[in-house]
Structure formats: structure tokens, C-alpha cells
mmCIF file with all atom_site columns, C-alpha atoms in Angstrom:
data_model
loop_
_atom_site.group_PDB
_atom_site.id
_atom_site.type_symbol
_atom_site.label_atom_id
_atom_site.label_alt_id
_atom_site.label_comp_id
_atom_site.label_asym_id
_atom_site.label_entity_id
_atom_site.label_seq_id
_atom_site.pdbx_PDB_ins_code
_atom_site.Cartn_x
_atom_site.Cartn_y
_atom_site.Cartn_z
_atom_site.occupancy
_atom_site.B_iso_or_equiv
_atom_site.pdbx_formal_charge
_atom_site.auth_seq_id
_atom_site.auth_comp_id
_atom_site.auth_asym_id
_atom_site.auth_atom_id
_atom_site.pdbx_PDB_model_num
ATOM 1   C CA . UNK A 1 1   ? -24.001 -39.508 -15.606 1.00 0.00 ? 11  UNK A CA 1
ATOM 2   C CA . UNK A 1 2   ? -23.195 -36.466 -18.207 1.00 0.00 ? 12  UNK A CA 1
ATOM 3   C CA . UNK A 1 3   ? -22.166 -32.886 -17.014 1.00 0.00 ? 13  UNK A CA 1
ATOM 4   C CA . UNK A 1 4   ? -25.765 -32.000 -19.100 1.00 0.00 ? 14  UNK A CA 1
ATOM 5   C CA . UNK A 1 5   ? -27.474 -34.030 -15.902 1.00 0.00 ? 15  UNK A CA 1
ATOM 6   C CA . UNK A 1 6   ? -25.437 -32.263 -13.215 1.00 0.00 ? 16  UNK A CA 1
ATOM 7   C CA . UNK A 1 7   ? -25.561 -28.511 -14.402 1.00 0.00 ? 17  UNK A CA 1
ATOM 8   C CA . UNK A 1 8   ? -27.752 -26.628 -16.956 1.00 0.00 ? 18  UNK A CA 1
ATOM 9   C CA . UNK A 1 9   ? -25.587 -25.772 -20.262 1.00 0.00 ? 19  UNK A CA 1
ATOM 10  C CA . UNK A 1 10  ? -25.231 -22.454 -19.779 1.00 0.00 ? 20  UNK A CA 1
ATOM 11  C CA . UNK A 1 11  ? -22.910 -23.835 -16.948 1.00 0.00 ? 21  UNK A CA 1
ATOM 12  C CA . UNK A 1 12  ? -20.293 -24.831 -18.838 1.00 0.00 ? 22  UNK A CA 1
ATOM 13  C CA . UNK A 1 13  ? -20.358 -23.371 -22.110 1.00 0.00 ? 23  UNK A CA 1
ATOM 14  C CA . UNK A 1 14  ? -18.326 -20.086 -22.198 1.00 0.00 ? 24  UNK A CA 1
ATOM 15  C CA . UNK A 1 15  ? -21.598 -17.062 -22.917 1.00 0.00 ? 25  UNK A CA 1
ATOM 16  C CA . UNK A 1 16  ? -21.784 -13.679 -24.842 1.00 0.00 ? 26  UNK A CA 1
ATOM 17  C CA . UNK A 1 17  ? -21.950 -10.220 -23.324 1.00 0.00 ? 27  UNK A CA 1
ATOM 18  C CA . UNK A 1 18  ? -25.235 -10.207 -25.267 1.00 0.00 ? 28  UNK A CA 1
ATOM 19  C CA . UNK A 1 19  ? -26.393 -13.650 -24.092 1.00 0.00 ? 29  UNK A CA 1
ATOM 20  C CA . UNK A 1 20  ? -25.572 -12.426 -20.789 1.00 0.00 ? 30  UNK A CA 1
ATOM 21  C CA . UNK A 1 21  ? -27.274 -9.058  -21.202 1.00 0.00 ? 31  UNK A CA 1
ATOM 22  C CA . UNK A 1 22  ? -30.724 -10.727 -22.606 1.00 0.00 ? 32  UNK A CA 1
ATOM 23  C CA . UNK A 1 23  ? -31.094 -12.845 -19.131 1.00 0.00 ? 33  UNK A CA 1
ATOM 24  C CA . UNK A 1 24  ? -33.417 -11.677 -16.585 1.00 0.00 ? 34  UNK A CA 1
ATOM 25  C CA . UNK A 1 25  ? -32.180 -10.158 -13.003 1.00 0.00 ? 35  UNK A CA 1
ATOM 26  C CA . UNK A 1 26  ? -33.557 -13.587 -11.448 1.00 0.00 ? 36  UNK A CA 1
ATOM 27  C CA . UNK A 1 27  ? -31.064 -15.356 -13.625 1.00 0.00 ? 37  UNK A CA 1
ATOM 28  C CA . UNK A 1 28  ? -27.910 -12.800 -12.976 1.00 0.00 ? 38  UNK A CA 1
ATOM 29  C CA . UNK A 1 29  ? -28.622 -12.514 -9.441  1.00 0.00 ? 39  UNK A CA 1
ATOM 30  C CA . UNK A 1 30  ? -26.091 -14.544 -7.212  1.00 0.00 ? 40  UNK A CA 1
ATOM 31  C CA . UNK A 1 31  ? -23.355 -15.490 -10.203 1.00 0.00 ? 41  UNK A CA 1
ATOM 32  C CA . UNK A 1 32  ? -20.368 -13.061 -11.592 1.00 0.00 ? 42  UNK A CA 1
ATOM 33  C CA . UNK A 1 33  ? -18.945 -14.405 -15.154 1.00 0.00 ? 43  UNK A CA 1
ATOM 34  C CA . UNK A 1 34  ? -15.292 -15.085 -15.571 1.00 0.00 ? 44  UNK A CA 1
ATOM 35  C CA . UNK A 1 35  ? -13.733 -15.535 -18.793 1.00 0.00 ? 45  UNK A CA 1
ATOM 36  C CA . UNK A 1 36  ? -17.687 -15.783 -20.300 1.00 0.00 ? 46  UNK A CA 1
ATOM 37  C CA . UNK A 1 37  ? -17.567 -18.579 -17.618 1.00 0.00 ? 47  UNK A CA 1
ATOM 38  C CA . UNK A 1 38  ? -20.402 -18.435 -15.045 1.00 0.00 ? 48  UNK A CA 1
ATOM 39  C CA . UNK A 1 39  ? -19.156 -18.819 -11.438 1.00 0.00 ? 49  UNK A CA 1
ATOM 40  C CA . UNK A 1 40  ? -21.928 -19.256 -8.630  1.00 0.00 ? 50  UNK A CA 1
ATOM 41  C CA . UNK A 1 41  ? -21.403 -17.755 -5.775  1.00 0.00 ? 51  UNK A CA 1
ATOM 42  C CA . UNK A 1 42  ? -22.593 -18.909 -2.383  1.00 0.00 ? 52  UNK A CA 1
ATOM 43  C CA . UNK A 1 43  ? -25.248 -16.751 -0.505  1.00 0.00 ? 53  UNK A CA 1
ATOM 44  C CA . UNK A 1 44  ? -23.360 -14.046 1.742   1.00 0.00 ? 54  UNK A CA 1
ATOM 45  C CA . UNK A 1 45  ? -23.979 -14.456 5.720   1.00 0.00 ? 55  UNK A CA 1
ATOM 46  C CA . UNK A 1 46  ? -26.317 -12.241 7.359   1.00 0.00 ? 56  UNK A CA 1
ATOM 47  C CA . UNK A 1 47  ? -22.883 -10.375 8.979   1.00 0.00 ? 57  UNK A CA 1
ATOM 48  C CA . UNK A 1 48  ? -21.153 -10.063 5.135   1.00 0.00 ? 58  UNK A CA 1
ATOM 49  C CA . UNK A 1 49  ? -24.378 -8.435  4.426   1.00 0.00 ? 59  UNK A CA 1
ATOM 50  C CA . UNK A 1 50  ? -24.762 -5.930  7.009   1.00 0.00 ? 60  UNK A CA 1
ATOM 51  C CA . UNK A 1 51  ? -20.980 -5.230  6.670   1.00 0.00 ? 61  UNK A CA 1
ATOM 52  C CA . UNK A 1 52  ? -21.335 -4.011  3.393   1.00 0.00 ? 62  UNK A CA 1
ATOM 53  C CA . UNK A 1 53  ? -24.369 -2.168  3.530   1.00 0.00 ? 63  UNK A CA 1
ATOM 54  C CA . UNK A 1 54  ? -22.793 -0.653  6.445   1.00 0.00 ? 64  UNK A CA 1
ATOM 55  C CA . UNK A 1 55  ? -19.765 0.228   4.580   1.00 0.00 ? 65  UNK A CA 1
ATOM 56  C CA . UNK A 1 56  ? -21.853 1.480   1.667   1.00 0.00 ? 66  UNK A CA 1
ATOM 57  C CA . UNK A 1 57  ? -24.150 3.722   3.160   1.00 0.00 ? 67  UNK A CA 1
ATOM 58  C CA . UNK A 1 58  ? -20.535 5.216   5.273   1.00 0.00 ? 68  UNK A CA 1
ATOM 59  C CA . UNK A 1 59  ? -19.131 5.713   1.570   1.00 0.00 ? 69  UNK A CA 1
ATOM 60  C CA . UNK A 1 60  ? -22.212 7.245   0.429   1.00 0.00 ? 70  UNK A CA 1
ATOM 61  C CA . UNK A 1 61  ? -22.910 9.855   3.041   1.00 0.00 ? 71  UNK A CA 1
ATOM 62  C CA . UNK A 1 62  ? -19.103 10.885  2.788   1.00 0.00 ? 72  UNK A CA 1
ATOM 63  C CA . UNK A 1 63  ? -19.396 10.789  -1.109  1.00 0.00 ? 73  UNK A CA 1
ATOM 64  C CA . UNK A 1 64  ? -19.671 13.997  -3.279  1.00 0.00 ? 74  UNK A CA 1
ATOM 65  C CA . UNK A 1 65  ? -22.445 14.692  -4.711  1.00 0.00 ? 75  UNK A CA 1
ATOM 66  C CA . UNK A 1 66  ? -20.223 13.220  -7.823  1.00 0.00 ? 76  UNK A CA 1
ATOM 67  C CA . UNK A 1 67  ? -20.291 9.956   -6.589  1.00 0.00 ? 77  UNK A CA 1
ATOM 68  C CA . UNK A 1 68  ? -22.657 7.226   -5.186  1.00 0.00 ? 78  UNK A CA 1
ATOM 69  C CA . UNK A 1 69  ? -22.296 3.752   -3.449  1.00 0.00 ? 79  UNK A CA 1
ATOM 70  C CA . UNK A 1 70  ? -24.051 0.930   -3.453  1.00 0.00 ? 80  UNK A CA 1
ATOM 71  C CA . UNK A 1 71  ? -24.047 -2.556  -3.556  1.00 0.00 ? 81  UNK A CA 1
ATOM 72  C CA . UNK A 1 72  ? -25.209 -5.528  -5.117  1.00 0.00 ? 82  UNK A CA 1
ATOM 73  C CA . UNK A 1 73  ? -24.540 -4.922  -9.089  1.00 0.00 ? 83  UNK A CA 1
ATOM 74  C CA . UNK A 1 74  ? -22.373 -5.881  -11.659 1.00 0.00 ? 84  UNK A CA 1
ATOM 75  C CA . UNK A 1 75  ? -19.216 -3.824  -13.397 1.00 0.00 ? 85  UNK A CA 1
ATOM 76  C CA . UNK A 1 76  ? -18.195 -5.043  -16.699 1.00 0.00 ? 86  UNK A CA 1
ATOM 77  C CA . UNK A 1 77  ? -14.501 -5.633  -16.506 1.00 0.00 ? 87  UNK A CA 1
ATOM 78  C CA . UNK A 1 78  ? -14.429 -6.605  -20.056 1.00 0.00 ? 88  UNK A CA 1
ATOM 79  C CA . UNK A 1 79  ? -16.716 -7.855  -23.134 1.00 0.00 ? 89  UNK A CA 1
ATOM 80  C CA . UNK A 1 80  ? -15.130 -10.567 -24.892 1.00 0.00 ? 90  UNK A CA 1
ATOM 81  C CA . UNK A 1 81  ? -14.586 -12.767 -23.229 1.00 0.00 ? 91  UNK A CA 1
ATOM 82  C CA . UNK A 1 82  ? -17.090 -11.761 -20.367 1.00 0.00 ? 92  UNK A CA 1
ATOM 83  C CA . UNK A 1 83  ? -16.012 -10.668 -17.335 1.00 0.00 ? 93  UNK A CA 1
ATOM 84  C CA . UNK A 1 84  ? -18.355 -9.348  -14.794 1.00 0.00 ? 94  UNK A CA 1
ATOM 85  C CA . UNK A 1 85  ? -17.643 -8.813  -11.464 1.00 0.00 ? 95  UNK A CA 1
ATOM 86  C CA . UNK A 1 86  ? -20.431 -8.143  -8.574  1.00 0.00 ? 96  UNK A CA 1
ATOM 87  C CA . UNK A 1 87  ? -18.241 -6.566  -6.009  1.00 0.00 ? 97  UNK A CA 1
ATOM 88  C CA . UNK A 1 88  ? -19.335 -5.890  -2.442  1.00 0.00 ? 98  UNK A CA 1
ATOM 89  C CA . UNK A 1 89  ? -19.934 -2.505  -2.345  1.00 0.00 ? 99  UNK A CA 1
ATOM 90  C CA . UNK A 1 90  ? -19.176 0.187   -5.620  1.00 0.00 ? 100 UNK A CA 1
ATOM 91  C CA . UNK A 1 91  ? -18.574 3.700   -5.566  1.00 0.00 ? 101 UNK A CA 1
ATOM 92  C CA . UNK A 1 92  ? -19.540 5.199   -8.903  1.00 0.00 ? 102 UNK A CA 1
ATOM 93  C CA . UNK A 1 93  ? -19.709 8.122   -10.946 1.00 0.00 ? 103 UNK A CA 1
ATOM 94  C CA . UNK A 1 94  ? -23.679 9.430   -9.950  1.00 0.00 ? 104 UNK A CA 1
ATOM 95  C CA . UNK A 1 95  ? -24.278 10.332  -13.424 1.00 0.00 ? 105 UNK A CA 1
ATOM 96  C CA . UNK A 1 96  ? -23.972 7.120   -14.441 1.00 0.00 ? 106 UNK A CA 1
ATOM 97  C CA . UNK A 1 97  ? -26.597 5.445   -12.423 1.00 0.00 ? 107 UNK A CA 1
ATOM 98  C CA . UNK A 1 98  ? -29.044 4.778   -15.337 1.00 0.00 ? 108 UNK A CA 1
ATOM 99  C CA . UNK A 1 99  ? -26.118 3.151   -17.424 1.00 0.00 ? 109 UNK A CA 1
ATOM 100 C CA . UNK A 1 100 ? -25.654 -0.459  -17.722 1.00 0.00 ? 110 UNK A CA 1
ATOM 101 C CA . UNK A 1 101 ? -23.505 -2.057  -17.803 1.00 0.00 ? 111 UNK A CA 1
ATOM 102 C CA . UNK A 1 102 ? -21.285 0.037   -15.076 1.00 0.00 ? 112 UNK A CA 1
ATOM 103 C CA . UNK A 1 103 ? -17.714 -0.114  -16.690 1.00 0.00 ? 113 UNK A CA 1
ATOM 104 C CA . UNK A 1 104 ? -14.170 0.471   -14.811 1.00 0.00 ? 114 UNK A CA 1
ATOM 105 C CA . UNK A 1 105 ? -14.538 4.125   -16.370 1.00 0.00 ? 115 UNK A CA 1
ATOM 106 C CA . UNK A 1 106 ? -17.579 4.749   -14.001 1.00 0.00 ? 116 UNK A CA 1
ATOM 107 C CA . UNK A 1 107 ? -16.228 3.102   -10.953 1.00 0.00 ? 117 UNK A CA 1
ATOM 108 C CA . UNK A 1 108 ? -13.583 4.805   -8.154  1.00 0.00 ? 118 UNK A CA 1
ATOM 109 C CA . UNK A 1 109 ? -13.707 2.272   -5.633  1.00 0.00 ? 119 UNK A CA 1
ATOM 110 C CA . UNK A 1 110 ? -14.410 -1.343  -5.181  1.00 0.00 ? 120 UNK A CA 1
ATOM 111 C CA . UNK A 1 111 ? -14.803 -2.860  -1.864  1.00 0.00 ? 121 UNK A CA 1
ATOM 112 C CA . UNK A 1 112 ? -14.366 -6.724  -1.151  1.00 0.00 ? 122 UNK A CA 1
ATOM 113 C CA . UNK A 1 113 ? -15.786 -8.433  1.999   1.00 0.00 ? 123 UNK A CA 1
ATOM 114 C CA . UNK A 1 114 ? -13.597 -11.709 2.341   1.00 0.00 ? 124 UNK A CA 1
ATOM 115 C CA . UNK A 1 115 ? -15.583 -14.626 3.738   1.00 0.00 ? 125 UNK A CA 1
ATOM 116 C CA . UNK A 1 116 ? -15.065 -18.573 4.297   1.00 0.00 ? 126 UNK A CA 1
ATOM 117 C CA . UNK A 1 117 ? -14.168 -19.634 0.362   1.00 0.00 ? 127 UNK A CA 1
ATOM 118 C CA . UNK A 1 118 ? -13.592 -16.430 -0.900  1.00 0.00 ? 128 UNK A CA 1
ATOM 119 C CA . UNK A 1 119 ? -10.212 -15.760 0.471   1.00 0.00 ? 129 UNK A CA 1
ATOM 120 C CA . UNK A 1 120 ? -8.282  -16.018 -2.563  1.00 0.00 ? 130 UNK A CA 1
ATOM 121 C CA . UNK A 1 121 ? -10.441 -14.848 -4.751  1.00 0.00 ? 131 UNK A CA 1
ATOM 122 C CA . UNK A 1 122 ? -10.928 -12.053 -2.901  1.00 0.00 ? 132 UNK A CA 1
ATOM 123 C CA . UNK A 1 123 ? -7.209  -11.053 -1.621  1.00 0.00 ? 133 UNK A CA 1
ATOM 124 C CA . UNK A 1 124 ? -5.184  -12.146 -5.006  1.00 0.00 ? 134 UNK A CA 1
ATOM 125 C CA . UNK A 1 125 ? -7.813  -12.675 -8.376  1.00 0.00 ? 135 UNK A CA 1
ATOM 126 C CA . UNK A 1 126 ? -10.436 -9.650  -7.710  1.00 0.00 ? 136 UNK A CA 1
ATOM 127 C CA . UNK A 1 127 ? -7.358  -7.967  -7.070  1.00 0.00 ? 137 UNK A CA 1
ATOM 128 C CA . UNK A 1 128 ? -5.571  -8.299  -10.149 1.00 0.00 ? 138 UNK A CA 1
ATOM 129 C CA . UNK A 1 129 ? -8.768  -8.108  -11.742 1.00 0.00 ? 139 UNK A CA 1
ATOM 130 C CA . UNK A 1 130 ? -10.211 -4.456  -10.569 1.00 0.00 ? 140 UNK A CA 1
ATOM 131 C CA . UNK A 1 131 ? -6.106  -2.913  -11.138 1.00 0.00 ? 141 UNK A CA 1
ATOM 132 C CA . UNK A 1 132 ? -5.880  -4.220  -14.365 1.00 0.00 ? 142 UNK A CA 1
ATOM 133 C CA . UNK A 1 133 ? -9.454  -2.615  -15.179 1.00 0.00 ? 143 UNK A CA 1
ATOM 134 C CA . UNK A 1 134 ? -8.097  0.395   -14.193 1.00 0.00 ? 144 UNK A CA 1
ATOM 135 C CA . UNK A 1 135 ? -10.668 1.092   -10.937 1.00 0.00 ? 145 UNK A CA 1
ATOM 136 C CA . UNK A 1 136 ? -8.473  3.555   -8.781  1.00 0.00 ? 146 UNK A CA 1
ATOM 137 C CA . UNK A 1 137 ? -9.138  2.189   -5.147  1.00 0.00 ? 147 UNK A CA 1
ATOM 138 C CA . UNK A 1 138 ? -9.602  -1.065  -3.912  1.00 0.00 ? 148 UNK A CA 1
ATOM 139 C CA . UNK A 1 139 ? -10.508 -1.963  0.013   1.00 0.00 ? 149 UNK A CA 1
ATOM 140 C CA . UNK A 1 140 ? -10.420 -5.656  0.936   1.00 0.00 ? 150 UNK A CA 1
ATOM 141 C CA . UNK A 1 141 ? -12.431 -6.154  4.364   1.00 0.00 ? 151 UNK A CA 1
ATOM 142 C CA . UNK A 1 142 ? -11.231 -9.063  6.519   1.00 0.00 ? 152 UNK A CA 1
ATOM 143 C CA . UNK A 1 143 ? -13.761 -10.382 9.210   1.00 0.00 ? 153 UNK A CA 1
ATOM 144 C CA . UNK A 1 144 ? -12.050 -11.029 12.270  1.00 0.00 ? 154 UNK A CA 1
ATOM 145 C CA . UNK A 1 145 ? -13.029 -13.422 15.664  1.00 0.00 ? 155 UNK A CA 1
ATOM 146 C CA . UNK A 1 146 ? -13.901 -10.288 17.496  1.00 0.00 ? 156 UNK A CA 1
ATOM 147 C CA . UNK A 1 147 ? -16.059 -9.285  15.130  1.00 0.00 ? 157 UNK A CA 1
ATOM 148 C CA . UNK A 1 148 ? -14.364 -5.875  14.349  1.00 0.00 ? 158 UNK A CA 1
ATOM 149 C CA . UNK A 1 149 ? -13.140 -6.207  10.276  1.00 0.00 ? 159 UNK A CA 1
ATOM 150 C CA . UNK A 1 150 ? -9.795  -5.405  9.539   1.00 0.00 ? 160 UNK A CA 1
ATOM 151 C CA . UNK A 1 151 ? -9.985  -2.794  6.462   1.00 0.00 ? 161 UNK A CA 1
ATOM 152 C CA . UNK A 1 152 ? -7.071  -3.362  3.831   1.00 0.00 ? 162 UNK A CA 1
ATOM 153 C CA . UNK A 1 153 ? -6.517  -0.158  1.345   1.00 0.00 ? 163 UNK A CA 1
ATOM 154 C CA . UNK A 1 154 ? -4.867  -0.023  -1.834  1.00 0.00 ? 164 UNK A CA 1
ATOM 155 C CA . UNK A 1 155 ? -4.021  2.744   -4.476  1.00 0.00 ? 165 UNK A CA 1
ATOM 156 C CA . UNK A 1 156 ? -3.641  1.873   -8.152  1.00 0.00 ? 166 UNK A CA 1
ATOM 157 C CA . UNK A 1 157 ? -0.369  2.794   -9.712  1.00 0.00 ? 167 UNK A CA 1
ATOM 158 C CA . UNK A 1 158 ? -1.890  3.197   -13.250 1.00 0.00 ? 168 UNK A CA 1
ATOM 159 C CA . UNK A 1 159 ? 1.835   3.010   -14.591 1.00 0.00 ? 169 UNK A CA 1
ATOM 160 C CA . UNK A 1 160 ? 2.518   -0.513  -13.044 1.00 0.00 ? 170 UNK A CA 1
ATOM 161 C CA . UNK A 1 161 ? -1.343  -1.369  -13.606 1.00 0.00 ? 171 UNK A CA 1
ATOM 162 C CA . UNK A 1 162 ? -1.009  -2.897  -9.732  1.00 0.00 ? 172 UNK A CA 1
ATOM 163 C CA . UNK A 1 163 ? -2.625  -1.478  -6.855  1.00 0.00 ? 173 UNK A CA 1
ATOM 164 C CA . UNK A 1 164 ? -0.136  -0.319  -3.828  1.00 0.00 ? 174 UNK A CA 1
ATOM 165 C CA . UNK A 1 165 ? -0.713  -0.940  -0.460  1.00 0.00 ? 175 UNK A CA 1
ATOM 166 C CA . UNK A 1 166 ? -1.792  2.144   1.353   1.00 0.00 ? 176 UNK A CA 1
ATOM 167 C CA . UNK A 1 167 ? -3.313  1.885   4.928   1.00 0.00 ? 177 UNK A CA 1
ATOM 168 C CA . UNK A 1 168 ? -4.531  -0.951  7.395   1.00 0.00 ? 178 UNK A CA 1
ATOM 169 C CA . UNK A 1 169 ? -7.799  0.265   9.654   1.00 0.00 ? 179 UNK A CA 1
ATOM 170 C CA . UNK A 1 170 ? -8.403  -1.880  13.086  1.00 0.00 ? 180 UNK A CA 1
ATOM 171 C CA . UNK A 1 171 ? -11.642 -0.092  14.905  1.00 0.00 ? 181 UNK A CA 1
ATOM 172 C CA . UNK A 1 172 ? -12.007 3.396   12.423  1.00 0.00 ? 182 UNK A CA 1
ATOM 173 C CA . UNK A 1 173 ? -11.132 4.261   9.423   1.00 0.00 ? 183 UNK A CA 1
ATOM 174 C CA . UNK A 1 174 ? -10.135 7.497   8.858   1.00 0.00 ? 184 UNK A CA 1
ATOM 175 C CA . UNK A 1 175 ? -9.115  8.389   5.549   1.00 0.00 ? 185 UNK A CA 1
ATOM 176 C CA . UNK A 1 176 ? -8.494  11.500  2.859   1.00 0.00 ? 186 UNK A CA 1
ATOM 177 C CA . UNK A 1 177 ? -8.851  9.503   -0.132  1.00 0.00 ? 187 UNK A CA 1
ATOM 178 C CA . UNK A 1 178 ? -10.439 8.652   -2.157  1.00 0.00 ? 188 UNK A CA 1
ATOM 179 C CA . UNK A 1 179 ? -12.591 11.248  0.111   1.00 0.00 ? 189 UNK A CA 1
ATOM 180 C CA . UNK A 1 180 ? -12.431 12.287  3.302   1.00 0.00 ? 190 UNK A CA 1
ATOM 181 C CA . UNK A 1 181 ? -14.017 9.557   5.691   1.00 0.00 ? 191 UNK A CA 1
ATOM 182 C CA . UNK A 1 182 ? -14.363 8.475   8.998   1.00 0.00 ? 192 UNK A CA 1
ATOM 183 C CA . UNK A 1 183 ? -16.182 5.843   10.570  1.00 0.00 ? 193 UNK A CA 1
ATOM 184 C CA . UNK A 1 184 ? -16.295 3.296   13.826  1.00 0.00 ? 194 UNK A CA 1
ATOM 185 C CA . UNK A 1 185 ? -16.242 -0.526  12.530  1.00 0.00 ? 195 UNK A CA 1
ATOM 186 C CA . UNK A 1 186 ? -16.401 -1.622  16.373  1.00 0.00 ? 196 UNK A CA 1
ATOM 187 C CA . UNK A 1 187 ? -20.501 0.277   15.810  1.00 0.00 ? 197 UNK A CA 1
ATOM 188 C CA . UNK A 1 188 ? -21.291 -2.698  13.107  1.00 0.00 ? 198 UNK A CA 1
#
């Protein structure tokens, strides 16, 4: 048996930004590219899901008019090779949201929902990843057995091109930056 019988081509041959950019939403939904390497990733659980709508529509209603948040889209980290990232939830610059690809430029925060496989991924790579991008704030939720998340916050010290830890939220978040926001997670 050849790799060609187990996965399609385009599975392991390193692709384009503009190979990448010519495939249909269909094709792009579910995968993020890394190194112009195309990583699948598993379908999110129903809780992942409500978690970061819940977190995005929080983010959004505290936002500036400046800024929106969403979810489920790709940032560019970089062209060549390709490196997109489909974070959890993004909060981006508003007049931006008819630009594609969303860059590092257009992005304040990036939120992370860890799951079962994602840990590392998740709590060192995306990490590395989003500071070295140069995307200010990065929140890394861990699900807990009672069901409340545990919300990790971190600062990027542009200088060191790391992110700093900044606060730990158990139950609500209240925070000034990178807006003021409050919100419950024992309500998800």
C-alpha cells in the first residue's frame, strides 16, 4: 500500500498560499496549514463549540465598535511557507471584515479552547505561533471536570516576541484589557 492510497496528494505535498486560496470553503473547512502542510483537525465537541461561541459573542458585546469577534476563520500567520491558523474565537479589527486573508496586523486577540489531543498544540505551538505573529493577546481556555473552564491570559512582550502570563479566571472573568470585560463561565 502507497501513501497515494491512504491520503489524497494534497496531503502530503507541502501547498501554495495561492493553491490554498483557489480551494473552495468545503475544502478549507475543518484543516489549518502548517508549514504549507495540511493538518486535519478533528470535529470540536458540542461543549468546545458552545464554549467558544459563548466566549465570542462575550468579546463581541464588550468590543468597541473598532473591533469584532467571531469564530470559525482562518488568520494567515505567514505566506511562504503557509501557515494558517483557524483559532477558536478572533477578535479583529471591524474594518477589516471584508479582507481575506485576516493577517496578525488585523487581529488583537486569539482565543484557544484546549480539548482531548489538542493540549500541546494548543498550550505550547499555537502559542509560539500567534507571539511570534505579533497578535497582542492570547487566552488559552482549559475545560475542567466541573465543567467551569479555567481561562489562561497572556500579554505579548513585542520586545521578547513571547507572550507573558497575565491573569488566571476560575468562575468570571473580569478584565481591563484588552477591553473592559466581565462575564460568568459557571452560566455556560
Amino acid at each position: 500500500m502507497t501513501a497515494d492510497m491512504i491520503a489524497p496528494e494534497w496531503m502530503h505535498t507541502p501547498i501554495t498560499a495561492a493553491q490554498y486560496d483557489s480551494w473552495s470553503p468545503e475544502q478549507c473547512r475543518g484543516i489549518e496549514i502548517v508549514d504549507g502542510m495540511v493538518v486535519v483537525s478533528p470535529s470540536a465537541s458540542k461543549r468546545h463549540n458552545r464554549l467558544a461561541r459563548f466566549l465570542a459573542n462575550a468579546l463581541d458585546a464588550a468590543a468597541s465598535p473598532e473591533w469584532n469577534a467571531d469564530t470559525d476563520f482562518d488568520v494567515r500567520l505567514q505566506d511562504v511557507p503557509l501557515t494558517n491558523r483557524r483559532p477558536d474565537v478572533v477578535v479583529y479589527r471591524a474594518d477589516t471584515i471584508d479582507i481575506t486573508p485576516t493577517r496578525p496586523e488585523h487581529v488583537l486577540l486569539v482565543v484557544e479552547v484546549v480539548s482531548p489531543g489538542s493540549e500541546t498544540t494548543d498550550r505550547i505551538v499555537k502559542m509560539e505561533q500567534y507571539a511570534k505573529a505579533g497578535i497582542s493577546f492570547y487566552w488559552r481556555v482549559e475545560q475542567t471536570a466541573n465543567g467551569v473552564p479555567l481561562v489562561y491570559t497572556y500579554v505579548l512582550d513585542p520586545a521578547a516576541g513571547l507572550y507573558r502570563d497575565s491573569d488566571v479566571f476560575t468562575d468570571i472573568v473580569k478584565t481591563a484589557v484588552p477591553f473592559p470585560l466581565e462575564i460568568s463561565l459557571s452560566s455556560i
